[in-house]
Tab-separated table of N, CA and C and ligand atoms in Angstrom:
chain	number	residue	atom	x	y	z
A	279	UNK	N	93.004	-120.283	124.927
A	279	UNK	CA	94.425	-120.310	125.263
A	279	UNK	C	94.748	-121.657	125.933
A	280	UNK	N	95.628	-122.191	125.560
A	280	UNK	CA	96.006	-123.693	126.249
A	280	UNK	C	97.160	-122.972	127.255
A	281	UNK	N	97.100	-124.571	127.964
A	281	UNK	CA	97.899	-124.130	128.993
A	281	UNK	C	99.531	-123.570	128.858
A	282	UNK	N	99.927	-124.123	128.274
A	282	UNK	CA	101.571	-123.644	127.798
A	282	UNK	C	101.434	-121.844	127.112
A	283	UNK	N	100.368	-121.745	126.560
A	283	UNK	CA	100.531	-120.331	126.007
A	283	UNK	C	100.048	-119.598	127.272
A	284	UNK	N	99.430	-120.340	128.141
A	284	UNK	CA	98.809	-119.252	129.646
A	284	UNK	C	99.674	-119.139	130.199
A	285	UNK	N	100.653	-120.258	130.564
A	285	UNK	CA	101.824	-120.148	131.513
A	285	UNK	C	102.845	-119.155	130.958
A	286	UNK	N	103.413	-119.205	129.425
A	286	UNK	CA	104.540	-118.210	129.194
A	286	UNK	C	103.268	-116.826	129.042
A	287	UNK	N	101.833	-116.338	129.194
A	287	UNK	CA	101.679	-115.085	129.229
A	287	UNK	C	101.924	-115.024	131.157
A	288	UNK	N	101.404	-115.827	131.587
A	288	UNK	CA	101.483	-115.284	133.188
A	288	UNK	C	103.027	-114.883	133.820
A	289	UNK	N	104.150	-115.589	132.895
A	289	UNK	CA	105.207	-115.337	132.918
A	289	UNK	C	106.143	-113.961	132.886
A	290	UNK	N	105.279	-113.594	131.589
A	290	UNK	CA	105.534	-111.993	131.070
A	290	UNK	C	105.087	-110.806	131.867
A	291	UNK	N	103.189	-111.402	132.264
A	291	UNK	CA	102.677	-110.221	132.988
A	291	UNK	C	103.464	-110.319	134.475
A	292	UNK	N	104.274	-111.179	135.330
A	292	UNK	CA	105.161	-111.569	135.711
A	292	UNK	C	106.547	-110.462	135.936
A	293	UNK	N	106.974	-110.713	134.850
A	293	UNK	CA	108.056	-109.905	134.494
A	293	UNK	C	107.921	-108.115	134.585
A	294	UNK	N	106.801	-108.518	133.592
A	294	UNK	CA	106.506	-106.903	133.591
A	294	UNK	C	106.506	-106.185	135.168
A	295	UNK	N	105.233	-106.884	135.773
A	295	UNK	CA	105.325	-106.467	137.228
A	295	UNK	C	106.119	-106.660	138.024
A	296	UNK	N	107.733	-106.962	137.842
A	296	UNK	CA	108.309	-106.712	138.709
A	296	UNK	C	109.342	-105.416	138.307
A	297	UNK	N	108.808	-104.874	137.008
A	297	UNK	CA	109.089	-103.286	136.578
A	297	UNK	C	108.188	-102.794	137.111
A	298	UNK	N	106.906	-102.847	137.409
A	298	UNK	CA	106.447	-101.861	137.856
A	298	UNK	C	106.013	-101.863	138.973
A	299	UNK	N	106.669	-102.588	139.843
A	299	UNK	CA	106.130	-102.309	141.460
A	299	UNK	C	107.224	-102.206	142.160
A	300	UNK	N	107.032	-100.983	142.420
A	300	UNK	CA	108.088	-100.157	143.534
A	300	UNK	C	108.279	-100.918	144.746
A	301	UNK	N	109.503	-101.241	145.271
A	301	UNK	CA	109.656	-102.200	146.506
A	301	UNK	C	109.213	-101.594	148.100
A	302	UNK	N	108.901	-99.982	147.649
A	302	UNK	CA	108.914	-99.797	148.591
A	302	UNK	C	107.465	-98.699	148.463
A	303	UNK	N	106.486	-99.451	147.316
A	303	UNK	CA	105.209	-98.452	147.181
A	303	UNK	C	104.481	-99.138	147.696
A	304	UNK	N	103.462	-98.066	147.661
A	304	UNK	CA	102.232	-98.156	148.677
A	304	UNK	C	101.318	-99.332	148.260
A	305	UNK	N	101.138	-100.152	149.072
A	305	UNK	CA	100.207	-101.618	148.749
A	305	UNK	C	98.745	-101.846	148.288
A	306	UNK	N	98.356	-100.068	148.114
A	306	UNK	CA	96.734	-100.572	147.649
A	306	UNK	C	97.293	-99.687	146.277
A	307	UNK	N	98.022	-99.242	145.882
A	307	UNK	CA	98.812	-98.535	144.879
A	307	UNK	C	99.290	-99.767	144.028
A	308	UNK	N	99.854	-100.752	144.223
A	308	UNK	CA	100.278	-101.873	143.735
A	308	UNK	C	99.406	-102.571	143.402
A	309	UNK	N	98.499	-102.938	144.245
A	309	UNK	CA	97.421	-103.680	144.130
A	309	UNK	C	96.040	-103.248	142.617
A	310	UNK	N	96.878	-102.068	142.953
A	310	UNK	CA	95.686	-101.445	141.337
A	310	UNK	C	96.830	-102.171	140.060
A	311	UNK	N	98.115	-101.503	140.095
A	311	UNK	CA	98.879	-101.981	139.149
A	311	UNK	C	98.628	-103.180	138.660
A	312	UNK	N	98.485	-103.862	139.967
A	312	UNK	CA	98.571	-105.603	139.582
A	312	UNK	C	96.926	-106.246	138.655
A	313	UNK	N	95.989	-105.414	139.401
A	313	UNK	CA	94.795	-105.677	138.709
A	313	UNK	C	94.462	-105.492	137.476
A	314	UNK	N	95.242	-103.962	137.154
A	314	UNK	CA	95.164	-103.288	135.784
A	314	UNK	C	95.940	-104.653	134.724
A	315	UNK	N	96.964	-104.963	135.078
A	315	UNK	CA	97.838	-105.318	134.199
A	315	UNK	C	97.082	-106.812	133.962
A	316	UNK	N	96.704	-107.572	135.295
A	316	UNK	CA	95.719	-108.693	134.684
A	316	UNK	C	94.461	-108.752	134.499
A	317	UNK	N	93.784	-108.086	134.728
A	317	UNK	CA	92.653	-107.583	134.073
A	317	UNK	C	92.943	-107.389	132.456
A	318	UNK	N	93.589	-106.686	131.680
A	318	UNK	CA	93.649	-106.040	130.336
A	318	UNK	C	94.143	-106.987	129.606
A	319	UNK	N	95.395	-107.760	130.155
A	319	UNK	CA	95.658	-109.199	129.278
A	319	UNK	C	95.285	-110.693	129.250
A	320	UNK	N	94.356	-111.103	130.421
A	320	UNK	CA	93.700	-112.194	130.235
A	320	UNK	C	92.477	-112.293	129.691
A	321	UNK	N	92.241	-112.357	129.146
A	321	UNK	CA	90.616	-112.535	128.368
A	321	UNK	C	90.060	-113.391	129.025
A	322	UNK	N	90.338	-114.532	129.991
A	322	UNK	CA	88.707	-115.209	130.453
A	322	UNK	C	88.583	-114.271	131.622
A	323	UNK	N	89.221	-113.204	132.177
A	323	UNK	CA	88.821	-112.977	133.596
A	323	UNK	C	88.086	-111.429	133.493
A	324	UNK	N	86.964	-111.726	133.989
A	324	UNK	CA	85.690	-111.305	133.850
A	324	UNK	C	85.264	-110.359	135.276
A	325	UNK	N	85.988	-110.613	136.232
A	325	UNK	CA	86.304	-109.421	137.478
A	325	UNK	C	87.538	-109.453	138.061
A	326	UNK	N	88.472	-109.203	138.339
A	326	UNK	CA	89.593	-109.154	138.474
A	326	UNK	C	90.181	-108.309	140.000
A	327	UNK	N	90.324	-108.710	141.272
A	327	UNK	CA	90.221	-107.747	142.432
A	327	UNK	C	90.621	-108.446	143.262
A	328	UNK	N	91.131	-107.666	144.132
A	328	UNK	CA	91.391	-107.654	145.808
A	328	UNK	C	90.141	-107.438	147.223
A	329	UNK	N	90.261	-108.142	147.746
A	329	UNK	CA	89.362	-107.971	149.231
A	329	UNK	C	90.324	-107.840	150.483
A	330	UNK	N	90.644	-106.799	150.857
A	330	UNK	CA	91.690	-106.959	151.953
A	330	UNK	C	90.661	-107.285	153.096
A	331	UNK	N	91.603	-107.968	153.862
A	331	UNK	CA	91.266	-108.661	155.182
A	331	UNK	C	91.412	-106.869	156.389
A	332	UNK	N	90.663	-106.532	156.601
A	332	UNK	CA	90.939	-105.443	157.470
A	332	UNK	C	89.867	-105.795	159.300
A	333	UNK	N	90.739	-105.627	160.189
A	333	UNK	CA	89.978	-106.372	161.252
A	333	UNK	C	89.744	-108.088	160.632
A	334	UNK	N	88.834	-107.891	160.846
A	334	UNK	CA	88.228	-109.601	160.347
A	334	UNK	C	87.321	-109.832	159.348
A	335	UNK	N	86.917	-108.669	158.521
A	335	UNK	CA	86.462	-107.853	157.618
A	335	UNK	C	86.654	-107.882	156.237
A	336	UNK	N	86.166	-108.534	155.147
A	336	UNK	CA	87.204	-108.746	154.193
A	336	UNK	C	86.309	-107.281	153.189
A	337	UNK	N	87.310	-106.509	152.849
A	337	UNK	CA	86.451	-105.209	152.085
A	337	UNK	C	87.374	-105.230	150.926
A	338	UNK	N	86.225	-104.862	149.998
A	338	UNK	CA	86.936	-104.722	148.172
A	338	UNK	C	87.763	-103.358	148.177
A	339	UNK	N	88.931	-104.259	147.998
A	339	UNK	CA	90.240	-103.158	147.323
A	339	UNK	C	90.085	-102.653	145.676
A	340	UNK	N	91.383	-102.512	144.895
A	340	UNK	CA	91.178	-102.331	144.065
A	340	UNK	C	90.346	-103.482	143.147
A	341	UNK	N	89.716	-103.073	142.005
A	341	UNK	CA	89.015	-104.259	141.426
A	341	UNK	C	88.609	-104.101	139.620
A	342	UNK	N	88.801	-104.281	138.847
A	342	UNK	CA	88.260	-103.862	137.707
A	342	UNK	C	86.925	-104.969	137.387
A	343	UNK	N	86.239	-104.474	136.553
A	343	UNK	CA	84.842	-105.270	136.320
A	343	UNK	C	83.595	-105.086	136.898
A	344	UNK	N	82.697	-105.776	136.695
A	344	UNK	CA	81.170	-105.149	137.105
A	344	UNK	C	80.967	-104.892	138.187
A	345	UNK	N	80.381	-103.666	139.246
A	345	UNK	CA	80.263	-103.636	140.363
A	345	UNK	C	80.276	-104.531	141.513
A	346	UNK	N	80.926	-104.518	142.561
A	346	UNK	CA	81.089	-105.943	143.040
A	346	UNK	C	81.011	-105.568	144.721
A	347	UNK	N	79.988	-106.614	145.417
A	347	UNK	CA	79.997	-106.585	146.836
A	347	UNK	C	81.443	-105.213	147.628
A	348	UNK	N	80.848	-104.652	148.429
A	348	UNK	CA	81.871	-103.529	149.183
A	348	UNK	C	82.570	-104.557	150.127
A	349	UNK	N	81.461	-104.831	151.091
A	349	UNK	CA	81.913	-106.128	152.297
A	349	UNK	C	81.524	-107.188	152.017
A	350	UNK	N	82.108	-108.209	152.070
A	350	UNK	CA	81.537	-109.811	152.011
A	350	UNK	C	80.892	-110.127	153.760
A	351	UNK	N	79.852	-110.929	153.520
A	351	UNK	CA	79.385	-111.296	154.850
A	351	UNK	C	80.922	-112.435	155.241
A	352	UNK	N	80.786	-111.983	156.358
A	352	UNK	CA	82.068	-112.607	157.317
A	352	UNK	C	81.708	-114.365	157.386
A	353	UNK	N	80.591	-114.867	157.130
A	353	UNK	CA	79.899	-116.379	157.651
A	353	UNK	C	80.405	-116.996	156.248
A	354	UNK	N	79.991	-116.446	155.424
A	354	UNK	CA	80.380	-117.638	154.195
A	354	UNK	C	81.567	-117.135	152.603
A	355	UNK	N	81.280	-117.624	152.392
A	355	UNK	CA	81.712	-117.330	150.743
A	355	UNK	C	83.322	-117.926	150.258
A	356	UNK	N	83.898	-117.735	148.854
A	356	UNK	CA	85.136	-118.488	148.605
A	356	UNK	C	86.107	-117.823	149.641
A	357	UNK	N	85.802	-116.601	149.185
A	357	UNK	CA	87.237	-115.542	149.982
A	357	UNK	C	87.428	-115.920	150.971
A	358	UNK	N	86.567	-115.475	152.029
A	358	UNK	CA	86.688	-115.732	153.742
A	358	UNK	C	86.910	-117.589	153.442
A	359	UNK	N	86.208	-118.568	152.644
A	359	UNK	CA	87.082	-120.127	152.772
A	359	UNK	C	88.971	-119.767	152.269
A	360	UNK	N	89.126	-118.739	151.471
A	360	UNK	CA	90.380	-118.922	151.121
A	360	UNK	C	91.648	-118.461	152.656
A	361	UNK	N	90.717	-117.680	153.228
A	361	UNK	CA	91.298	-117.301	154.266
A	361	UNK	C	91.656	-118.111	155.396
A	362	UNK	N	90.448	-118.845	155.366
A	362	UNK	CA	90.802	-119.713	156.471
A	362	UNK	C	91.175	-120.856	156.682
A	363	UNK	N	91.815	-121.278	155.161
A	363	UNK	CA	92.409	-122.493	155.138
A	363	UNK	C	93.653	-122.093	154.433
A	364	UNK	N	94.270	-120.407	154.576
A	364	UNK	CA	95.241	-120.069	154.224
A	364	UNK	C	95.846	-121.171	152.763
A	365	UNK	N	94.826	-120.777	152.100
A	365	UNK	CA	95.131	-121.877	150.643
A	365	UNK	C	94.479	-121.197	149.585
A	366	UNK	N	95.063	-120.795	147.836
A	366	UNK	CA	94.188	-120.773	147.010
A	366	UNK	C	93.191	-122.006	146.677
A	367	UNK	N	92.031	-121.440	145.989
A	367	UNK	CA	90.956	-122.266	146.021
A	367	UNK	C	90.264	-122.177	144.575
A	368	UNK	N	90.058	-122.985	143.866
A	368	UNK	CA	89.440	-123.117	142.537
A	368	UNK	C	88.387	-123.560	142.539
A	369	UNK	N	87.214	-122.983	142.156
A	369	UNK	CA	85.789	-123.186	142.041
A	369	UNK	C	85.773	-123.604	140.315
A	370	UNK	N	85.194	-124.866	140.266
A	370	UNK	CA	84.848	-124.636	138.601
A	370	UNK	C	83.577	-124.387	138.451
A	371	UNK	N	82.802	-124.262	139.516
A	371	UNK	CA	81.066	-124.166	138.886
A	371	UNK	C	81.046	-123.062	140.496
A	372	UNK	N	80.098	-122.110	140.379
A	372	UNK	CA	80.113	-121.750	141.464
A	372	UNK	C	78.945	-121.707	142.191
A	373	UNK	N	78.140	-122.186	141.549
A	373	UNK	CA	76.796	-122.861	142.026
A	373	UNK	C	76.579	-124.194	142.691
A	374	UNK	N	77.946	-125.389	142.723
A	374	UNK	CA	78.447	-125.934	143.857
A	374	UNK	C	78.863	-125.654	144.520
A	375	UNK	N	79.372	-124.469	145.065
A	375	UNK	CA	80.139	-124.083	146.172
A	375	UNK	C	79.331	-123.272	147.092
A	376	UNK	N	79.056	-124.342	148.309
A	376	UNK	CA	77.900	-124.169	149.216
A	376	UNK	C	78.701	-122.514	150.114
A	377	UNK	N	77.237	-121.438	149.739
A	377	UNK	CA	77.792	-120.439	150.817
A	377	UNK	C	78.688	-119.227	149.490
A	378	UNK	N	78.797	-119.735	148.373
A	378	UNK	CA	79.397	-118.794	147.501
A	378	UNK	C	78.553	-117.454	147.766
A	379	UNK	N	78.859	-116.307	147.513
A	379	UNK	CA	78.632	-115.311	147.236
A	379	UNK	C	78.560	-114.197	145.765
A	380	UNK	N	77.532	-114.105	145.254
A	380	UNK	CA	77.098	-113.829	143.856
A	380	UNK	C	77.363	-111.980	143.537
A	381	UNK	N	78.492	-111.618	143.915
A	381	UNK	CA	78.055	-110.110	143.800
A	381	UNK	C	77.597	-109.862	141.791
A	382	UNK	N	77.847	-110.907	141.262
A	382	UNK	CA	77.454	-110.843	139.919
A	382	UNK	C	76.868	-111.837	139.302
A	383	UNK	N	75.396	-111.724	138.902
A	383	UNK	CA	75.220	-113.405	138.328
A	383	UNK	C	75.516	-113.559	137.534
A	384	UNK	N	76.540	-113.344	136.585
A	384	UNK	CA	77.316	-113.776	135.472
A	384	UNK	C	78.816	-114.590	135.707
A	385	UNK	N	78.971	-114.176	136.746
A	385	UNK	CA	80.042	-115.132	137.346
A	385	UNK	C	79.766	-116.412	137.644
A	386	UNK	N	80.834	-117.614	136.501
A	386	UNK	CA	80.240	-118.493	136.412
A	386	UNK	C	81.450	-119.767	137.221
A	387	UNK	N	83.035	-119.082	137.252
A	387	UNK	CA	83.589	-120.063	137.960
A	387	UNK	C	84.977	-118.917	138.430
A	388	UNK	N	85.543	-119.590	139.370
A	388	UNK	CA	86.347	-118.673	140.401
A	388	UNK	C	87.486	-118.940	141.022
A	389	UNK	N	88.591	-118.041	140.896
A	389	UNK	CA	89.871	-118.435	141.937
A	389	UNK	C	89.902	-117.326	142.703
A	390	UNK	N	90.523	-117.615	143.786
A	390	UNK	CA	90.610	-117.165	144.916
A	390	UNK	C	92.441	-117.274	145.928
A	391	UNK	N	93.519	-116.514	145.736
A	391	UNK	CA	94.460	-116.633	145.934
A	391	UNK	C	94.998	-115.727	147.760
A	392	UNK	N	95.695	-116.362	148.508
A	392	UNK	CA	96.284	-115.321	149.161
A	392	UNK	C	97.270	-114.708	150.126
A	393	UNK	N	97.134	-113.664	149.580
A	393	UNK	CA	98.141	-112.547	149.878
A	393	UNK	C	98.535	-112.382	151.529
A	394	UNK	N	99.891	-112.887	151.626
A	394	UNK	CA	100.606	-112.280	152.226
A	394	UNK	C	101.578	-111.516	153.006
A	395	UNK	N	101.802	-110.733	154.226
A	395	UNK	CA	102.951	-109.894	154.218
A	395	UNK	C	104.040	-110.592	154.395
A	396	UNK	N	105.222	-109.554	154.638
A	396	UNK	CA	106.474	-110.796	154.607
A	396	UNK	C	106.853	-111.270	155.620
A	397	UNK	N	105.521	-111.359	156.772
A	397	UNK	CA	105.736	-111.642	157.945
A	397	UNK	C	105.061	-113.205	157.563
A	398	UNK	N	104.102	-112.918	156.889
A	398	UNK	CA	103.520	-114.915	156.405
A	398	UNK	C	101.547	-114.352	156.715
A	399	UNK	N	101.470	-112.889	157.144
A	399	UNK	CA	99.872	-112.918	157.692
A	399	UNK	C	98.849	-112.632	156.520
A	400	UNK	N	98.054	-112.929	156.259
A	400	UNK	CA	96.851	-113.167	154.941
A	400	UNK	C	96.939	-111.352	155.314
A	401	UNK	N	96.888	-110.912	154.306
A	401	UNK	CA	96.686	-109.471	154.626
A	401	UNK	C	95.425	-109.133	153.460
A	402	UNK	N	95.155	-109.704	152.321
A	402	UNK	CA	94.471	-109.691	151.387
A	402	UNK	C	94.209	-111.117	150.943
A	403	UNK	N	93.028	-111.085	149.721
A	403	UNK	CA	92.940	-112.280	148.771
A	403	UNK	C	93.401	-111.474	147.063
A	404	UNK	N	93.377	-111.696	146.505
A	404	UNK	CA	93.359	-111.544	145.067
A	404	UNK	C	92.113	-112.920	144.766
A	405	UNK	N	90.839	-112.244	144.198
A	405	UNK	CA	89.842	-113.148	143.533
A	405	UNK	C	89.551	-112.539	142.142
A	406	UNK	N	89.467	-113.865	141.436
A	406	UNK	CA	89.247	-113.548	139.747
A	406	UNK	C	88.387	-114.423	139.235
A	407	UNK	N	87.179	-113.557	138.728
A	407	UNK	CA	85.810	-114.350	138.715
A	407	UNK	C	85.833	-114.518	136.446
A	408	UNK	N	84.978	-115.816	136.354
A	408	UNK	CA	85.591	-116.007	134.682
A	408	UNK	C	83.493	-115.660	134.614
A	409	UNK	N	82.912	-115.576	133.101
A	409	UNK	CA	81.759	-115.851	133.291
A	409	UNK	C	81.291	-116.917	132.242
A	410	UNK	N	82.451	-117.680	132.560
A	410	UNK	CA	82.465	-119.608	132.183
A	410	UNK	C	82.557	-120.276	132.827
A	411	UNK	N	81.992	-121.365	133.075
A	411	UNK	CA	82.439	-122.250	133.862
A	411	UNK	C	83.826	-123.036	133.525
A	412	UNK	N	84.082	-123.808	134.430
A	412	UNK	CA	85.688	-124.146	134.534
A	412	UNK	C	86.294	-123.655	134.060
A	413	UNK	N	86.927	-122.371	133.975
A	413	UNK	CA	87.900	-121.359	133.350
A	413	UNK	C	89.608	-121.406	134.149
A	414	UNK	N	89.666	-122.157	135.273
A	414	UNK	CA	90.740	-121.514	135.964
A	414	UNK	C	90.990	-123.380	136.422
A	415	UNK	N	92.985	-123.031	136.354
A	415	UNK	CA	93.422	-124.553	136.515
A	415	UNK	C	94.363	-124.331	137.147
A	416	UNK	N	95.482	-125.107	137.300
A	416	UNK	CA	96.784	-125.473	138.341
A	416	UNK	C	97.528	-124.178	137.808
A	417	UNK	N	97.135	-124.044	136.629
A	417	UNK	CA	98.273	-122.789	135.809
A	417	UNK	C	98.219	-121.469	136.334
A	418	UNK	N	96.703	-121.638	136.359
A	418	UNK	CA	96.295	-119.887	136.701
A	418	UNK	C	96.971	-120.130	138.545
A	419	UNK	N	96.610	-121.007	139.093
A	419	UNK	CA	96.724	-120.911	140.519
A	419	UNK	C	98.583	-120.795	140.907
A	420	UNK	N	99.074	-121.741	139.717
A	420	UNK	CA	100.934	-121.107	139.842
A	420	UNK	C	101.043	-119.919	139.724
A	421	UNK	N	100.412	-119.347	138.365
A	421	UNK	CA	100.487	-118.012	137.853
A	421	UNK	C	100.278	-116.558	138.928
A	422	UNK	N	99.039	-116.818	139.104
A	422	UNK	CA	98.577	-115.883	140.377
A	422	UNK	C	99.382	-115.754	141.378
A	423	UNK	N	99.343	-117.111	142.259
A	423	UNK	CA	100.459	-116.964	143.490
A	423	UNK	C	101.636	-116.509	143.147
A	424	UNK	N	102.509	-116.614	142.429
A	424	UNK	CA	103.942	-116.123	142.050
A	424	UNK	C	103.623	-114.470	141.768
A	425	UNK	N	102.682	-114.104	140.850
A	425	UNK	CA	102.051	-112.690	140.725
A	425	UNK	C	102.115	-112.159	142.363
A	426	UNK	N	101.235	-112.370	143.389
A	426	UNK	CA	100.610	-111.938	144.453
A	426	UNK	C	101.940	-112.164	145.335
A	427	UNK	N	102.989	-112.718	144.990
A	427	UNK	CA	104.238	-112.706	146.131
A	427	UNK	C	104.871	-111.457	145.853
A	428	UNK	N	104.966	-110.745	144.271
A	428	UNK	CA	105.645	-109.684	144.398
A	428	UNK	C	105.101	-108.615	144.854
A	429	UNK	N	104.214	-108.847	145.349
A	429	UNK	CA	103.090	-107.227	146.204
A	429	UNK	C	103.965	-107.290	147.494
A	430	UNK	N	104.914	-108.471	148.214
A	430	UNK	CA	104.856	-108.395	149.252
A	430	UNK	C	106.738	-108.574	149.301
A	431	UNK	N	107.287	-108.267	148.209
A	431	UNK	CA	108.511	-108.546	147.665
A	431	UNK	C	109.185	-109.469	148.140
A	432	UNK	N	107.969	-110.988	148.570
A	432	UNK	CA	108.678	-112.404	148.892
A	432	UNK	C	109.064	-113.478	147.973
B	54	SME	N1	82.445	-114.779	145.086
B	54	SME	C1	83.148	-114.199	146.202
B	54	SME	C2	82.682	-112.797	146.465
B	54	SME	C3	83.412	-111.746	145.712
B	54	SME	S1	82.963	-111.622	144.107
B	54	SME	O1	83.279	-112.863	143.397
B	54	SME	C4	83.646	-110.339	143.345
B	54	SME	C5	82.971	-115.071	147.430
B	54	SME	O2	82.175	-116.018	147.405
B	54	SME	O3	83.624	-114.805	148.446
């Protein structure tokens, strides 16, 4: 898929989800919606999920794809970096990224987006693991973030 055909699908799955997320439903309820719907229409993304930030704690929310870490260790990995530089983050190899975390060794490159409330606080990440390397670009990272604002109807 080139980039112009990624951008008008992220557009649609886009659209769609703002039919199907209730403004006033439940956020790990949404959070499946949102996974289901990009999970089933992107073909490079190979785990597709949420880690909510709970305490200081980042634990797997909804998620489709191969079994995947429950808790991330709190010391390293993309997520907890996405958190704390309140920034999405694009891995193209993830075997450079000192401190990554492997809940799958087929996961070969990674974004990491995040979520949050409409107060501005990281309440979650949305991470989407490809099992290619360099799979994920400026597109997916527009795409996603604009996706992950309507969980929080900002
Ligand atoms: N790779 C992530 C862990 C979660 S899995 O990719 C599903 C990380 O380094 O934080």
């Amino acid at each position: 898929m080139d980039s112009k055909q990624k951008e008008g699908r992220y557009n649609r799955i886009a659209e769609q989800l703002r039919e199907l997320l209730r403004k006033d439903g439940d956020i790990i309820s949404k959070m499946s919606t949102v996974t289901a719907v990009l999970h089933g229409k992107m073909p490079h993304f190979f785990w597709t999920g949420f880690y909510r930030l709970v305490g200081d704690k980042l634990i797997a929310g909804p998620y489709q794809g191969p079994v995947a870490c429950q808790t991330l260790d709190p010391a390293k990995g993309v997520c907890r970096a996405c958190v704390s530089r309140n920034e999405s983050i694009i891995v193209p190899d993830v075997s450079l990224f000192p401190g990554h975390i492997a809940c799958d060794s087929r996961s070969k490159s990674e974004i990491v987006v995040p979520v949050h409330d409409h107060c501005g606080n990281i309440v979650a990440v949305l991470d989407v693991d490809s099992d290619r390397l360099n799979s994920f670009d400026e597109c997916d990272r527009g795409g996603l973030e604009k996706i992950v604002r309507l969980l929080s109807g900002v």
